[in-house]
PDB file of C-alpha atoms and ligand atoms in Angstrom:
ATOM      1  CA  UNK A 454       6.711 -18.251  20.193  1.00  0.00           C
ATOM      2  CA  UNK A 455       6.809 -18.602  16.395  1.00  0.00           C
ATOM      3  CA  UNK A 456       4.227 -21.908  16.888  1.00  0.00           C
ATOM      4  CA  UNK A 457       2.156 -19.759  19.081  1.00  0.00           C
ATOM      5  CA  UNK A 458       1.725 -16.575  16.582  1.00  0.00           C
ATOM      6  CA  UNK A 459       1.051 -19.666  14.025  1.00  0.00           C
ATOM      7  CA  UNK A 460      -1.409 -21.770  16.004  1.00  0.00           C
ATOM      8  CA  UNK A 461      -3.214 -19.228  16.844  1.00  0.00           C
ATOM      9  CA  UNK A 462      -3.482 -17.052  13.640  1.00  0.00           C
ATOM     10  CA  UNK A 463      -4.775 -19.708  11.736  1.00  0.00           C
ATOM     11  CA  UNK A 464      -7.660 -20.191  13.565  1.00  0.00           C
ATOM     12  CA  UNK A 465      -8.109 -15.935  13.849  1.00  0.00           C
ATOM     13  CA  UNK A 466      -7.542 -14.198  10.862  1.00  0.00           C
ATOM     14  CA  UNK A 467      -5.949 -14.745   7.413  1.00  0.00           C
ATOM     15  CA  UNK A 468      -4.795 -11.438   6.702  1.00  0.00           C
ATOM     16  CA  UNK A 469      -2.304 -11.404  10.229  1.00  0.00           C
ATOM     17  CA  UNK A 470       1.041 -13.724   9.393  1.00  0.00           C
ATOM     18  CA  UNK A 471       2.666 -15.762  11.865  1.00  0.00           C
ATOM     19  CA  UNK A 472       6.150 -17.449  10.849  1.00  0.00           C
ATOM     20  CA  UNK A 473       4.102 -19.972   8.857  1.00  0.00           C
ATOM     21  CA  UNK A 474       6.255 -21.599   6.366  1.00  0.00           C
ATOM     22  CA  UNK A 475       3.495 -21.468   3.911  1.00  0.00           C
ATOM     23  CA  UNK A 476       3.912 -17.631   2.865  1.00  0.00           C
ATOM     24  CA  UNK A 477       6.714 -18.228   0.580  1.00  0.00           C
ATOM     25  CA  UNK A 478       6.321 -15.250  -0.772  1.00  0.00           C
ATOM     26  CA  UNK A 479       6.010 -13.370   2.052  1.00  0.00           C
ATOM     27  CA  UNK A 480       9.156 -11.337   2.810  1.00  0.00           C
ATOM     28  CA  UNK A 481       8.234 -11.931   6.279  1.00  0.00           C
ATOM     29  CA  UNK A 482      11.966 -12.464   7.952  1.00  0.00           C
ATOM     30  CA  UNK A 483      13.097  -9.060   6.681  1.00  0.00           C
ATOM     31  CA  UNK A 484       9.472  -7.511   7.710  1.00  0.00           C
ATOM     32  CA  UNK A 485       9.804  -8.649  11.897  1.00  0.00           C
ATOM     33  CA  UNK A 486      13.684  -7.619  11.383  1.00  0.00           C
ATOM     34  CA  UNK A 487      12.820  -4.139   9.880  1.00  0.00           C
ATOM     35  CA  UNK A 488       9.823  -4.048  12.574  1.00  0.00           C
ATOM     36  CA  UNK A 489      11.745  -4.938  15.717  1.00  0.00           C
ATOM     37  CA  UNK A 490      15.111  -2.564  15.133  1.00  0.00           C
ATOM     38  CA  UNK A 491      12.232   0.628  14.125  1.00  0.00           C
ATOM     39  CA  UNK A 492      10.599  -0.554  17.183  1.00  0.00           C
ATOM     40  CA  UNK A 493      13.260  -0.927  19.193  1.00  0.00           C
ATOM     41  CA  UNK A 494      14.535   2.517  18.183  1.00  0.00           C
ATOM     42  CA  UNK A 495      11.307   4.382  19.352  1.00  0.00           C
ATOM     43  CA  UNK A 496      10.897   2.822  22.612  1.00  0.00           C
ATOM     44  CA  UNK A 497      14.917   3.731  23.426  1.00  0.00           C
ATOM     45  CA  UNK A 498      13.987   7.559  22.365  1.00  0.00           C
ATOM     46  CA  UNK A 499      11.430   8.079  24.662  1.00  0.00           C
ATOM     47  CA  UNK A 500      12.293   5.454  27.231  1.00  0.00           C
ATOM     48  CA  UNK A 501      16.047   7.203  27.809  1.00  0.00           C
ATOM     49  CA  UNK A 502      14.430  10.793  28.103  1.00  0.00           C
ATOM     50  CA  UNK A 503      11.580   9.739  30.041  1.00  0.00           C
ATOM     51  CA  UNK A 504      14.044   8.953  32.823  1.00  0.00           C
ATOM     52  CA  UNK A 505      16.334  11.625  32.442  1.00  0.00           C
ATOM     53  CA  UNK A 506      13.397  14.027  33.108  1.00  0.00           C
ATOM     54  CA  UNK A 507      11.659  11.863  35.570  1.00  0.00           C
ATOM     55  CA  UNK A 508      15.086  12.308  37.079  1.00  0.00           C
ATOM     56  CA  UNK A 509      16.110  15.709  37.279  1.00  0.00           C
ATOM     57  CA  UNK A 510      12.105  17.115  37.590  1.00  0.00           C
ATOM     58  CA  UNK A 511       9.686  14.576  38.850  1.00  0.00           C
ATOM     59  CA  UNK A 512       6.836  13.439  36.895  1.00  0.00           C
ATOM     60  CA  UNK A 513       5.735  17.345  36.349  1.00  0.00           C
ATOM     61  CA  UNK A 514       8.965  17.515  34.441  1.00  0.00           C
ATOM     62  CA  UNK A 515       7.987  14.542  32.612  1.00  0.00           C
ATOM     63  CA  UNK A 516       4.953  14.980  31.732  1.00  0.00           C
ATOM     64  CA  UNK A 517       6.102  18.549  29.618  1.00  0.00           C
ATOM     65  CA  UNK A 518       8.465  16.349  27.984  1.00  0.00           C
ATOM     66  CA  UNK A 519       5.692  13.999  27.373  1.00  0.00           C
ATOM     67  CA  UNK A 520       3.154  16.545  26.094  1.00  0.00           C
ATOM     68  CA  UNK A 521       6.031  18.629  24.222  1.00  0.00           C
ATOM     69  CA  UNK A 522       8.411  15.907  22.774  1.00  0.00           C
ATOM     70  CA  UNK A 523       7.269  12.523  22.458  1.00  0.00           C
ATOM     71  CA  UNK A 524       6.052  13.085  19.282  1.00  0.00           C
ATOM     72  CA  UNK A 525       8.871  15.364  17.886  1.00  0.00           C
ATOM     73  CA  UNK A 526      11.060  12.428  19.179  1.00  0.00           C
ATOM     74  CA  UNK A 527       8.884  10.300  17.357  1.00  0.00           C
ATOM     75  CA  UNK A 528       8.824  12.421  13.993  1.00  0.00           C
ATOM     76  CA  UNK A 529      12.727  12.420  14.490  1.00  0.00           C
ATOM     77  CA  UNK A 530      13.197   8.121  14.853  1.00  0.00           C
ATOM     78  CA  UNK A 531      10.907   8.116  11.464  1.00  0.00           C
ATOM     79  CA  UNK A 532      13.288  10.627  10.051  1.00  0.00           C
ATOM     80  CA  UNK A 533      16.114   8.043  10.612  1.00  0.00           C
ATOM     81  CA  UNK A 534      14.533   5.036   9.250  1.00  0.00           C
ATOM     82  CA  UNK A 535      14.751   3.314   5.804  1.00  0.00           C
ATOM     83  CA  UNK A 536      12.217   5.022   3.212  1.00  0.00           C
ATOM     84  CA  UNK A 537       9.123   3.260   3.286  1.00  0.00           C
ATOM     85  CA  UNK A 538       9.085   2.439   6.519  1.00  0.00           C
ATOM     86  CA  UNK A 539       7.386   4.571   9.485  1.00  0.00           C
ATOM     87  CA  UNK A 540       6.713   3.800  13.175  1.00  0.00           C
ATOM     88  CA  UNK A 541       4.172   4.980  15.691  1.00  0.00           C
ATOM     89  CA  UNK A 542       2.246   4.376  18.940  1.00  0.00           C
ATOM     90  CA  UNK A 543      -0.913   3.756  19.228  1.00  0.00           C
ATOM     91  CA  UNK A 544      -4.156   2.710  22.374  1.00  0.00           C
ATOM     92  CA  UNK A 545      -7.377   1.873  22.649  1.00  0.00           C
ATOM     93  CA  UNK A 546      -7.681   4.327  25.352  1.00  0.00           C
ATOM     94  CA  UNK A 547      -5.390   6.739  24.084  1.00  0.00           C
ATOM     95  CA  UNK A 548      -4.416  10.140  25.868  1.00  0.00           C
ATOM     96  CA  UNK A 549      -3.192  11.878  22.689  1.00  0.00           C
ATOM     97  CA  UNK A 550      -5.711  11.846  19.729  1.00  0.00           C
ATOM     98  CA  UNK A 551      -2.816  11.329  17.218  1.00  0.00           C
ATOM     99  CA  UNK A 552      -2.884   7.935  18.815  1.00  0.00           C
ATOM    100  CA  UNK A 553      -5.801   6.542  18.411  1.00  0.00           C
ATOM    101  CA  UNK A 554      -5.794   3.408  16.305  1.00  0.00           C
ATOM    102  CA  UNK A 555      -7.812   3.264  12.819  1.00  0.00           C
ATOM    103  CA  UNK A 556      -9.835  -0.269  12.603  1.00  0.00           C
ATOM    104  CA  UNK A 557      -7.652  -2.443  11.763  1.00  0.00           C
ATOM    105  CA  UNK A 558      -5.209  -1.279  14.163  1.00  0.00           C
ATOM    106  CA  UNK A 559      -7.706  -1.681  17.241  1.00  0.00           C
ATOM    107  CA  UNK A 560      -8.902  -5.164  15.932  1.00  0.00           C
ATOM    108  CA  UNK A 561      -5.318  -6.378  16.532  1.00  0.00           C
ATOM    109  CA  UNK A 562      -5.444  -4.512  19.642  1.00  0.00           C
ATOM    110  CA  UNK A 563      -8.367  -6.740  20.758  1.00  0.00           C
ATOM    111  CA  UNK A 564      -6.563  -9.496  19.876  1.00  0.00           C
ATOM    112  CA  UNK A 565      -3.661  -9.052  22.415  1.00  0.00           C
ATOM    113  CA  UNK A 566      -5.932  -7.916  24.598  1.00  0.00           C
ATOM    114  CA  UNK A 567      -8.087 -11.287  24.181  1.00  0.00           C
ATOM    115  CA  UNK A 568      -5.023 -13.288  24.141  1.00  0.00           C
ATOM    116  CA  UNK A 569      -3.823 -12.570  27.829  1.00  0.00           C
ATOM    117  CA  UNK A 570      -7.814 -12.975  28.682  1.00  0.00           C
ATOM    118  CA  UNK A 571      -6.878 -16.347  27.594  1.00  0.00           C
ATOM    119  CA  UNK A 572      -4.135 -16.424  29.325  1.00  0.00           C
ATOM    120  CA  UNK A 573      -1.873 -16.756  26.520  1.00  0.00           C
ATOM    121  CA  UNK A 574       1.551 -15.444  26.625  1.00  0.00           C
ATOM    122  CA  UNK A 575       2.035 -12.267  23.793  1.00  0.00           C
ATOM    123  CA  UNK A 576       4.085 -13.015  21.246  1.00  0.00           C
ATOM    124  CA  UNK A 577       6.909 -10.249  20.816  1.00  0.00           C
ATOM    125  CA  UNK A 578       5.386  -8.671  17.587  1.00  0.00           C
ATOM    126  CA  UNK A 579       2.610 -10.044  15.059  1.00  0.00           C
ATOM    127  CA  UNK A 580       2.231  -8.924  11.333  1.00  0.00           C
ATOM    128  CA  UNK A 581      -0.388  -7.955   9.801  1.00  0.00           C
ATOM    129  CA  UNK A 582      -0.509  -7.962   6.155  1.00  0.00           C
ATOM    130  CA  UNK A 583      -2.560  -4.897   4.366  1.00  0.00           C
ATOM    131  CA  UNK A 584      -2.172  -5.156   1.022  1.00  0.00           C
ATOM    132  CA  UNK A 585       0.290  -6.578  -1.353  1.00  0.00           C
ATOM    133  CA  UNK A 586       3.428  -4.687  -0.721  1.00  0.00           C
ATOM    134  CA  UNK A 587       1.964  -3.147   2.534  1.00  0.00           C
ATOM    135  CA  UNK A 588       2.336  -4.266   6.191  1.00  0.00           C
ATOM    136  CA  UNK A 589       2.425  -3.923   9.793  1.00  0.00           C
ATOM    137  CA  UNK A 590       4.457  -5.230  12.578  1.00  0.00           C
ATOM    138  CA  UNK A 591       2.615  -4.633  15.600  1.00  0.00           C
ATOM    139  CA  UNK A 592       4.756  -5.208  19.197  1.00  0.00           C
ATOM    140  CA  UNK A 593       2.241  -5.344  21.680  1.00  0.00           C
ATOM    141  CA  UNK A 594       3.076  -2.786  24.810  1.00  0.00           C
ATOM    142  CA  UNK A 595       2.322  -3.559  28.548  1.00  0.00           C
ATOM    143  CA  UNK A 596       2.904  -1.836  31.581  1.00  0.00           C
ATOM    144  CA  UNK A 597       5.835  -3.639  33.297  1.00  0.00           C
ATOM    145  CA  UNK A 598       7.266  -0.982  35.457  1.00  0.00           C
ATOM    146  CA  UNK A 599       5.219   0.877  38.019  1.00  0.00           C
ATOM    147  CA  UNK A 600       6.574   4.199  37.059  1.00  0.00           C
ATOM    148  CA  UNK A 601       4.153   4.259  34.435  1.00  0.00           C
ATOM    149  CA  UNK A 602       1.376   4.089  36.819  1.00  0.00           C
ATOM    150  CA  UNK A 603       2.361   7.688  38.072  1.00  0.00           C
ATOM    151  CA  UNK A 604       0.530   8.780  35.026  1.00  0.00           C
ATOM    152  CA  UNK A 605      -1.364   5.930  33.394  1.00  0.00           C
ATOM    153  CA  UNK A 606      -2.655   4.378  36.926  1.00  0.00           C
ATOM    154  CA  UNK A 607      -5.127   4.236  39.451  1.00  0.00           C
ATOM    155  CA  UNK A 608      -3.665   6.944  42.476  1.00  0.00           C
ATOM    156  CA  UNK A 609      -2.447   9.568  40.342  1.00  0.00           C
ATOM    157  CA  UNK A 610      -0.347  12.371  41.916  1.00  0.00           C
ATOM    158  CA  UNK A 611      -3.451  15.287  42.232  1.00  0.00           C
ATOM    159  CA  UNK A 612      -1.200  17.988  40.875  1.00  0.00           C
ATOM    160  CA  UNK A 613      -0.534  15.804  37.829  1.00  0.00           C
ATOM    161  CA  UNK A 614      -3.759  14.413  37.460  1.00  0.00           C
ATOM    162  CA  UNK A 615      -4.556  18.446  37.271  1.00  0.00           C
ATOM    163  CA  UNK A 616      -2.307  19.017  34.448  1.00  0.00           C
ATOM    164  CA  UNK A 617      -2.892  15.797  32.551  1.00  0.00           C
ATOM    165  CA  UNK A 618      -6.344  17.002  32.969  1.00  0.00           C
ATOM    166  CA  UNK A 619      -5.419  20.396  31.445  1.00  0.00           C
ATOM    167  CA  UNK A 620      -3.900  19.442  28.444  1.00  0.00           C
ATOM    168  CA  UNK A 621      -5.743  16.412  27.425  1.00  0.00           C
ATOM    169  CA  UNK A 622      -9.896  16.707  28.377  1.00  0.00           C
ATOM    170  CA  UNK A 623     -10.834  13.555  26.432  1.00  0.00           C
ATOM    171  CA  UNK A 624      -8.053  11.426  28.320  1.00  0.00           C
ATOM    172  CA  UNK A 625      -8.808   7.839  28.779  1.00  0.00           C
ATOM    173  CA  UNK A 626      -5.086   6.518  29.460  1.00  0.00           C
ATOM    174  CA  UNK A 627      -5.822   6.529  33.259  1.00  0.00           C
ATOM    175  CA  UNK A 628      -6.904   3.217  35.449  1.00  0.00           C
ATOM    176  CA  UNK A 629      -4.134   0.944  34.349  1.00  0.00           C
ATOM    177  CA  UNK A 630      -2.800  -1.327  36.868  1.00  0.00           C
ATOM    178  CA  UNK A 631       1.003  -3.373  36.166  1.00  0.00           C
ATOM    179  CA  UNK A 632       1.374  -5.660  33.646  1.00  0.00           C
ATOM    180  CA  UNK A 633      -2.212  -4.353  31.795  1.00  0.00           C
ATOM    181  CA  UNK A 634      -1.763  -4.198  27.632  1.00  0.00           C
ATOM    182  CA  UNK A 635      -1.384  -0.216  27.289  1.00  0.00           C
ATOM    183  CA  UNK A 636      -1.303  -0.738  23.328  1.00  0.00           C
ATOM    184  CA  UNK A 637       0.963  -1.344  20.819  1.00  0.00           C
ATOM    185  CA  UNK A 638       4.258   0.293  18.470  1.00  0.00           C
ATOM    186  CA  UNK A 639       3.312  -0.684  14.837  1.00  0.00           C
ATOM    187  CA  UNK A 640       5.772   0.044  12.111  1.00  0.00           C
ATOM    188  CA  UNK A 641       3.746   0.134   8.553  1.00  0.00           C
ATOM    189  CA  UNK A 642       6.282  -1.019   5.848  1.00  0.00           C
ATOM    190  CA  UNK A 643       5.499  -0.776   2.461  1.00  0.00           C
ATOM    191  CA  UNK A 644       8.169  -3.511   0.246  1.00  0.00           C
ATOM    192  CA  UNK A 645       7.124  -0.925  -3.022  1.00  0.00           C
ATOM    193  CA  UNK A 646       9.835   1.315  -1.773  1.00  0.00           C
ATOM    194  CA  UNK A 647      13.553  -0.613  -1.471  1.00  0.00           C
ATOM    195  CA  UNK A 648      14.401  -0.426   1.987  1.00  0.00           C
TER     196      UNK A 648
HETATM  197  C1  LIG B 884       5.181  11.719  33.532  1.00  0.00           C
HETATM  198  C2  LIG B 884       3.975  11.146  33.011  1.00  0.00           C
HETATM  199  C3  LIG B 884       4.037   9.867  32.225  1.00  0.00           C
HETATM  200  C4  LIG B 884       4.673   8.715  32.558  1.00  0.00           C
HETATM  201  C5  LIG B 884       5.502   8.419  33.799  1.00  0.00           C
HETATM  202  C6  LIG B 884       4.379   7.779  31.493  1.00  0.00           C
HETATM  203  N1  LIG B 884       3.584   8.361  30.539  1.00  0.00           N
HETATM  204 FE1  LIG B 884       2.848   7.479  28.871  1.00  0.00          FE
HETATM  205  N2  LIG B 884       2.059   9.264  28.276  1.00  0.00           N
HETATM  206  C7  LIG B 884       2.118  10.431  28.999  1.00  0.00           C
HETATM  207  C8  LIG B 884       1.585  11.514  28.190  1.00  0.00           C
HETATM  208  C9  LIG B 884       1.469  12.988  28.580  1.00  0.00           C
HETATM  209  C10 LIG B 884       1.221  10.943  26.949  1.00  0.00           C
HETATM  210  C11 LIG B 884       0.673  11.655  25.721  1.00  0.00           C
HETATM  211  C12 LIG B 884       1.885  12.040  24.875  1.00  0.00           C
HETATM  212  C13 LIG B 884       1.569  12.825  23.636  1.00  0.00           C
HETATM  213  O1  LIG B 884       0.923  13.872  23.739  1.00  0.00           O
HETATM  214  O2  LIG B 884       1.991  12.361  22.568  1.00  0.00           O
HETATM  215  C14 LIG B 884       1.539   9.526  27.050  1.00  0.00           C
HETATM  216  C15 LIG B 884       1.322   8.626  26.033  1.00  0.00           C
HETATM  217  C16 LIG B 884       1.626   7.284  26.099  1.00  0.00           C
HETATM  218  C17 LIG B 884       1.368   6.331  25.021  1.00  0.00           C
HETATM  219  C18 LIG B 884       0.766   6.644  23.649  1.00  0.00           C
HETATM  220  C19 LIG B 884      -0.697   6.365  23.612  1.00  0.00           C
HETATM  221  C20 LIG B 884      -1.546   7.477  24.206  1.00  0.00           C
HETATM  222  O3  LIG B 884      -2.224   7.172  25.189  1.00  0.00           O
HETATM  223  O4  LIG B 884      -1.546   8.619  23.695  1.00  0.00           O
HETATM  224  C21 LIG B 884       1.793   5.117  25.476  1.00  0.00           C
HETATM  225  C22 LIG B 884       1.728   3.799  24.714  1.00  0.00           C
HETATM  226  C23 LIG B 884       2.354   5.315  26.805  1.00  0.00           C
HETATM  227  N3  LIG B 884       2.213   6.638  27.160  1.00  0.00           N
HETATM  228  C24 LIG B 884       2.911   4.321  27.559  1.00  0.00           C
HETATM  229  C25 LIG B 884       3.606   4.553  28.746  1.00  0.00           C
HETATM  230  C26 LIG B 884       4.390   3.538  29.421  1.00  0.00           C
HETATM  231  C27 LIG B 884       4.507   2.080  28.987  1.00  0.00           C
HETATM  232  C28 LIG B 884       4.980   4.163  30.488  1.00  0.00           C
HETATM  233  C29 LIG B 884       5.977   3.568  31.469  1.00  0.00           C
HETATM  234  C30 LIG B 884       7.224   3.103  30.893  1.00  0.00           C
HETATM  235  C31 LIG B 884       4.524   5.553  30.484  1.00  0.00           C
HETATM  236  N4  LIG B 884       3.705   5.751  29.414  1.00  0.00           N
HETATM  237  C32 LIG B 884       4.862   6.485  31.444  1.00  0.00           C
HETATM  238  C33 LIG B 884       2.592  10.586  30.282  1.00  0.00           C
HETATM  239  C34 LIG B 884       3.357   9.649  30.944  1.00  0.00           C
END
């Protein structure tokens, strides 16, 4: 994994970091550790109540917990973490607007996305270095459970498809089929503030 991220970096772009031994002054163990428990910690949130409502309401249910929470939930993981560091999720065809991905964020998008083109397995997370003190950890997010697909895919349910329709007009997070890249968690970290 680490030789892959390397490999392939180098020939990409200089500003992303693999776990090149070269960037001695890169901080970059304690960056993927910070990056992969803030991560980690999102995906739990929302994955844990996702099912419990899918559970007890359906994907209705879920999707109000969806619209109303997942970003609360998010607001309340970046609440918990170290100071300096926040986490976030973004697509390049987001359903929320708050998740749309600023340039840099999509070109590393389109890097993923090029990568399993190429038939290349993802790495877990790649780092992207912003500025001096400033980076991002970027864990790449595909669709590897079908329940997804009752409100990202192809044959959605028309009564949801109704709602999602309702609440988000501009929604392009539809027409995703198992195991497609639906984007990515990236936790900025900025080393300025002592985490
Ligand atoms: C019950 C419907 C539903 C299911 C099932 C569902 N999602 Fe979503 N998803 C949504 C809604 C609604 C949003 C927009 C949330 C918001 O407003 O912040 C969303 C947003 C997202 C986002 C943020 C980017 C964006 O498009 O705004 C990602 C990433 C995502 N979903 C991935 C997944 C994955 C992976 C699964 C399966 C584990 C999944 N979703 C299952 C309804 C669903």
């Amino acid at each position: 994994m680490k030789t892959l991220d390397f490999i392939f970096l180098l020939g990409l772009s200089s500003s992303l970091l693999g776990a090149s031994p070269s960037d001695k002054e890169t901080p970059l163990k304690e960056i993927r550790e910070i990056g992969e428990k803030s991560s980690t910690q999102l995906l739990k949130t929302l994955g844990k109540n996702m099912k419990q409502h899918m559970k007890s309401g359906g994907a209705l249910e879920a999707l109000d917990f969806c619209t109303n929470q997942a970003y609360t939930l998010t607001e309340s993981v970046n609440a918990k973490l170290p100071k300096g560091v926040s986490v976030k999720r973004i697509s390049a065809k987001y359903r929320n607007p708050t998740n749309q991905p600023s340039a840099d964020e999509l070109a590393v998008l389109e890097i993923f996305e090029n990568m399993k083109k190429a038939n290349i397995v993802l790495p877990k997370a790649l780092v992207q270095k912003r500025q001096d003190h400033l980076y991002k950890y970027y864990k790449p997010l595909v669709i590897e459970k079908k329940v997804c697909l009752r409100c990202h895919g192809h044959n959605i349910n028309a009564e949801v498809k109704k709602e999602i329709v309702n609440r988000y007009p501009q929604d392009s997070a539809i027409n995703y089929k198992l195991h497609d890249l639906r984007g990515a968690i990236v936790v900025e970290i900025d080393k300025r503030v002592k985490q």
